[in-house]
Short mmCIF file of N, CA and C in Angstrom, two decimals:
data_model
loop_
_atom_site.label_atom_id
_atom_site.label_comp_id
_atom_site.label_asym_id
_atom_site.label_seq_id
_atom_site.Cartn_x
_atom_site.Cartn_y
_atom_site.Cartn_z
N UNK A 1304 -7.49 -1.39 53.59
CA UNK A 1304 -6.21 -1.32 54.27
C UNK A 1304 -6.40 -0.68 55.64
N UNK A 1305 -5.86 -1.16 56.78
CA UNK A 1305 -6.14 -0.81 58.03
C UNK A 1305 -5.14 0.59 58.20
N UNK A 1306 -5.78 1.10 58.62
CA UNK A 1306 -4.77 2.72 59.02
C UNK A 1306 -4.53 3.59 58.00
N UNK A 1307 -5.81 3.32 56.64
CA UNK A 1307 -6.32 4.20 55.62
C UNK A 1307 -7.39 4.54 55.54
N UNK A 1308 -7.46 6.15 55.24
CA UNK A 1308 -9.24 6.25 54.36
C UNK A 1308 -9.31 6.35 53.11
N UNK A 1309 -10.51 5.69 52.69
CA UNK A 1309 -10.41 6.29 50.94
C UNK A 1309 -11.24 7.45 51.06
N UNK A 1310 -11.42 7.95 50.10
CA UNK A 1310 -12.10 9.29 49.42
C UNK A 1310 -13.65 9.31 50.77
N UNK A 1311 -14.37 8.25 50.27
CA UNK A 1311 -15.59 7.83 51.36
C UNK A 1311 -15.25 8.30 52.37
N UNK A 1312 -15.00 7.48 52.98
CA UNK A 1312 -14.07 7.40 54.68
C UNK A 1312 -13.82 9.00 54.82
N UNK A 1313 -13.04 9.56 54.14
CA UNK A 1313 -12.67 10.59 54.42
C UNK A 1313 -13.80 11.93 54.43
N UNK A 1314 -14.69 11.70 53.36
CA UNK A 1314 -15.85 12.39 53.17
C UNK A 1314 -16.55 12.04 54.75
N UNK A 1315 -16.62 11.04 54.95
CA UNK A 1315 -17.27 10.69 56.07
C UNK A 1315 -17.05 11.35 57.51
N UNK A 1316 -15.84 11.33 57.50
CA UNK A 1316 -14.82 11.81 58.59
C UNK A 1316 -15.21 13.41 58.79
N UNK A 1317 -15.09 13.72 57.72
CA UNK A 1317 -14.93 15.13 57.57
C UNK A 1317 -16.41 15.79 57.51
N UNK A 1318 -17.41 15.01 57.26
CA UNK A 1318 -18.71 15.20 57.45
C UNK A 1318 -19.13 16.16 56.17
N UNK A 1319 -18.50 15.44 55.18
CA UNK A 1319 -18.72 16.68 53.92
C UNK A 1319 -19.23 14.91 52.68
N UNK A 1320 -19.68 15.31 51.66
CA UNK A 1320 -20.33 14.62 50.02
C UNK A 1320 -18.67 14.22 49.96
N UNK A 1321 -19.11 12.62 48.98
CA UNK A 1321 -17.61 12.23 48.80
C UNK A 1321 -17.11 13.22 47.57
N UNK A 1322 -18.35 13.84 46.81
CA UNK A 1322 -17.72 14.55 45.75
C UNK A 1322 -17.21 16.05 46.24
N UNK A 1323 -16.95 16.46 47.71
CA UNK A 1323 -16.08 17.18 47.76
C UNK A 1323 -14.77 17.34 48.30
N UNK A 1324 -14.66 15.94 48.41
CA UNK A 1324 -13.29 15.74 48.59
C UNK A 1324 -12.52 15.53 47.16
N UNK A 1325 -13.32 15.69 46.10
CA UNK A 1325 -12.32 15.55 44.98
C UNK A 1325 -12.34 17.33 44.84
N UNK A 1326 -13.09 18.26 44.84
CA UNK A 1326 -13.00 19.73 44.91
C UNK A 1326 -11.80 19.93 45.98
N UNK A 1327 -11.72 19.22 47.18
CA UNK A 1327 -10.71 19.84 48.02
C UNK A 1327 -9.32 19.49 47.47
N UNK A 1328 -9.29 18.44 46.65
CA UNK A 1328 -7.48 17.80 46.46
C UNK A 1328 -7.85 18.79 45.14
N UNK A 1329 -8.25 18.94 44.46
CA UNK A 1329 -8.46 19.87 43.62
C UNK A 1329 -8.15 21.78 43.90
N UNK A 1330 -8.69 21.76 44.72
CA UNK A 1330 -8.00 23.26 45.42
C UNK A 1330 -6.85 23.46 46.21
N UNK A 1331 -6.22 22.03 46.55
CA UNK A 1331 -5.57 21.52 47.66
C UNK A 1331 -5.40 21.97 49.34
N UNK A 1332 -6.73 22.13 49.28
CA UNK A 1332 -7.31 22.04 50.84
C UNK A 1332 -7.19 21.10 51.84
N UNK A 1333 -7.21 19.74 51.03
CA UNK A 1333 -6.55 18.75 51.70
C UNK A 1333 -5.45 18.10 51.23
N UNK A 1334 -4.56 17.49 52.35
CA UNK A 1334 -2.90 16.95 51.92
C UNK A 1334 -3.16 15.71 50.69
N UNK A 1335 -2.15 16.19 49.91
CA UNK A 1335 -2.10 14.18 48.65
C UNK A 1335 -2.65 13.29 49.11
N UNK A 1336 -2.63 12.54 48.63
CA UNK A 1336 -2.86 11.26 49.17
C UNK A 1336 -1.91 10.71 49.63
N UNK A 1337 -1.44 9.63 50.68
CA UNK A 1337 -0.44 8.93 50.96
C UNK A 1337 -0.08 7.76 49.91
N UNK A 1338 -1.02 7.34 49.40
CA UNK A 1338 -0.91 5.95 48.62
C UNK A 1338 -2.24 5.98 47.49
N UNK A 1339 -1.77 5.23 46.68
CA UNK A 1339 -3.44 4.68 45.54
C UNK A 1339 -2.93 3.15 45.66
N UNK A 1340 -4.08 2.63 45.54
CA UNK A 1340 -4.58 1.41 44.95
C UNK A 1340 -5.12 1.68 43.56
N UNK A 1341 -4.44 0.92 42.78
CA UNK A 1341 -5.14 1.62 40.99
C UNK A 1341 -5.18 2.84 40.99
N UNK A 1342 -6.53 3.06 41.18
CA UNK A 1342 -6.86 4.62 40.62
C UNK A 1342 -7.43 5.26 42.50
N UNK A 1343 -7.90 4.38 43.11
CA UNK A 1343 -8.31 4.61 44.53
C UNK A 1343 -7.06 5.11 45.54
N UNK A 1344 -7.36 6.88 45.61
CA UNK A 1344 -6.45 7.50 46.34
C UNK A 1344 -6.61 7.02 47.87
N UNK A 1345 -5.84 6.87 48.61
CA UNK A 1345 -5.48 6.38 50.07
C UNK A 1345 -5.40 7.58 50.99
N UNK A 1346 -5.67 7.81 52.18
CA UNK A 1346 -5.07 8.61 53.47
C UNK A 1346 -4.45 7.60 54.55
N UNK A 1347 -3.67 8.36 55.18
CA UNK A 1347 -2.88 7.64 56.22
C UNK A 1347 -4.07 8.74 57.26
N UNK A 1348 -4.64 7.43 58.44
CA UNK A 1348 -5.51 8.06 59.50
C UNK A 1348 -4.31 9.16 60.26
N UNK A 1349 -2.63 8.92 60.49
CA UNK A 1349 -1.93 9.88 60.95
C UNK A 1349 -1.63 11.12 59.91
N UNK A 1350 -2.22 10.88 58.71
CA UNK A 1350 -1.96 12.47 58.14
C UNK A 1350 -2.92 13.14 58.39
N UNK A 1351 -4.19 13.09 58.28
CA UNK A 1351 -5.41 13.53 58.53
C UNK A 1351 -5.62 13.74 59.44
N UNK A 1352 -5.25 13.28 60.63
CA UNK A 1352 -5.22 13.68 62.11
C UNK A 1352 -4.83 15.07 62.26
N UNK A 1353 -3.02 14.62 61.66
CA UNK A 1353 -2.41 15.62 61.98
C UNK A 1353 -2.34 16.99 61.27
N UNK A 1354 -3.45 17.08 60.03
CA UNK A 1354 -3.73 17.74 58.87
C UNK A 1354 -5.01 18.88 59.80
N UNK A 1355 -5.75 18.05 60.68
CA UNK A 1355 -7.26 18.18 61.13
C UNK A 1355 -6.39 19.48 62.62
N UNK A 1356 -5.78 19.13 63.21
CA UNK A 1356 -5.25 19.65 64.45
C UNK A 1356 -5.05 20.60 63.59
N UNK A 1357 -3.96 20.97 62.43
CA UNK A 1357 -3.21 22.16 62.33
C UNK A 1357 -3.88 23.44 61.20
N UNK A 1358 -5.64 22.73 61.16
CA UNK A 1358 -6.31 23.05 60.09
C UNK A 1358 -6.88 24.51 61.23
N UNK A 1359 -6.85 25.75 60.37
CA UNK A 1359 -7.50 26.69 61.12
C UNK A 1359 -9.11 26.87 61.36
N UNK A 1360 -9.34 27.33 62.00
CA UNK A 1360 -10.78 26.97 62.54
C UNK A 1360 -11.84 27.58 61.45
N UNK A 1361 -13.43 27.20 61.88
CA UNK A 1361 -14.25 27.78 61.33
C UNK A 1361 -14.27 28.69 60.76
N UNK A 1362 -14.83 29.56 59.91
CA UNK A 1362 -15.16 30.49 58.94
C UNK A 1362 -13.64 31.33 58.73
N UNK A 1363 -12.83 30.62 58.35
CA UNK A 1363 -11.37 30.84 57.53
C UNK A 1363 -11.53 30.92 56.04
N UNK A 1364 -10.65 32.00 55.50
CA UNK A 1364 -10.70 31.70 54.13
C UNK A 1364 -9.16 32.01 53.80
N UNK A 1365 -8.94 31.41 52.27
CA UNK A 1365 -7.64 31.74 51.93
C UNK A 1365 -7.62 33.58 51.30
N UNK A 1366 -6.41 33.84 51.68
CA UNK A 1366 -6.42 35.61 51.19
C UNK A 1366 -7.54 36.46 51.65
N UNK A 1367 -7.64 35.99 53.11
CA UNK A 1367 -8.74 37.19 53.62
C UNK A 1367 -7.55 38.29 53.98
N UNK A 1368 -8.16 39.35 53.51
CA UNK A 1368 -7.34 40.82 53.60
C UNK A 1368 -8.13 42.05 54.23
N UNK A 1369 -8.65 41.46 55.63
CA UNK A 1369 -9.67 42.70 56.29
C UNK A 1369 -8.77 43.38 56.65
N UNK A 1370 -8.44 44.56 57.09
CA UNK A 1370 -8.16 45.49 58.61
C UNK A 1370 -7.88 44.63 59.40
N UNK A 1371 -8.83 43.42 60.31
CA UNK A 1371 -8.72 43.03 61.23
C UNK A 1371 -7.93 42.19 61.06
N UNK A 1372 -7.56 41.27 60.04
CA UNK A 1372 -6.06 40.30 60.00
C UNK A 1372 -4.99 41.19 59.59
N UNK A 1373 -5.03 42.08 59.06
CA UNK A 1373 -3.82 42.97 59.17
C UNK A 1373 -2.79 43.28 60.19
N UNK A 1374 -3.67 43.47 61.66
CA UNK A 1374 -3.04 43.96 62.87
C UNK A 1374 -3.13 42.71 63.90
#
């Protein structure tokens, strides 16, 4: 489908194993899927875009609680 990625694609994109894009919808690091085919989850190239812009940068984690994000 033109103006989708599957799981691949997206692994690809993202420069990560396709098997961790099932760990990320699994932690939900990354947004749903927009669509399936059967069992083949879909991305819309405009969610992922706009998922990728609002994603915080390098060495982020969830519930970091230093001093330094405190202030």
């Amino acid at each position: 489908m033109d103006g989708y990625l599957t799981s691949t694609e997206l692994a690809d994109k993202l420069g990560i194993r396709h098997t961790s894009v099932y760990r990320y919808r699994v932690r939900g690091d990354i947004p749903d899927p927009d669509e399936y085919v059967g069992r083949t989850p879909l991305w819309k190239e405009t969610t992922i875009a706009a998922w990728l812009e609002a994603r915080p940068g390098h060495g982020w984690r969830k519930g970091r609680t230093s001093a330094r994000d405190a202030g």
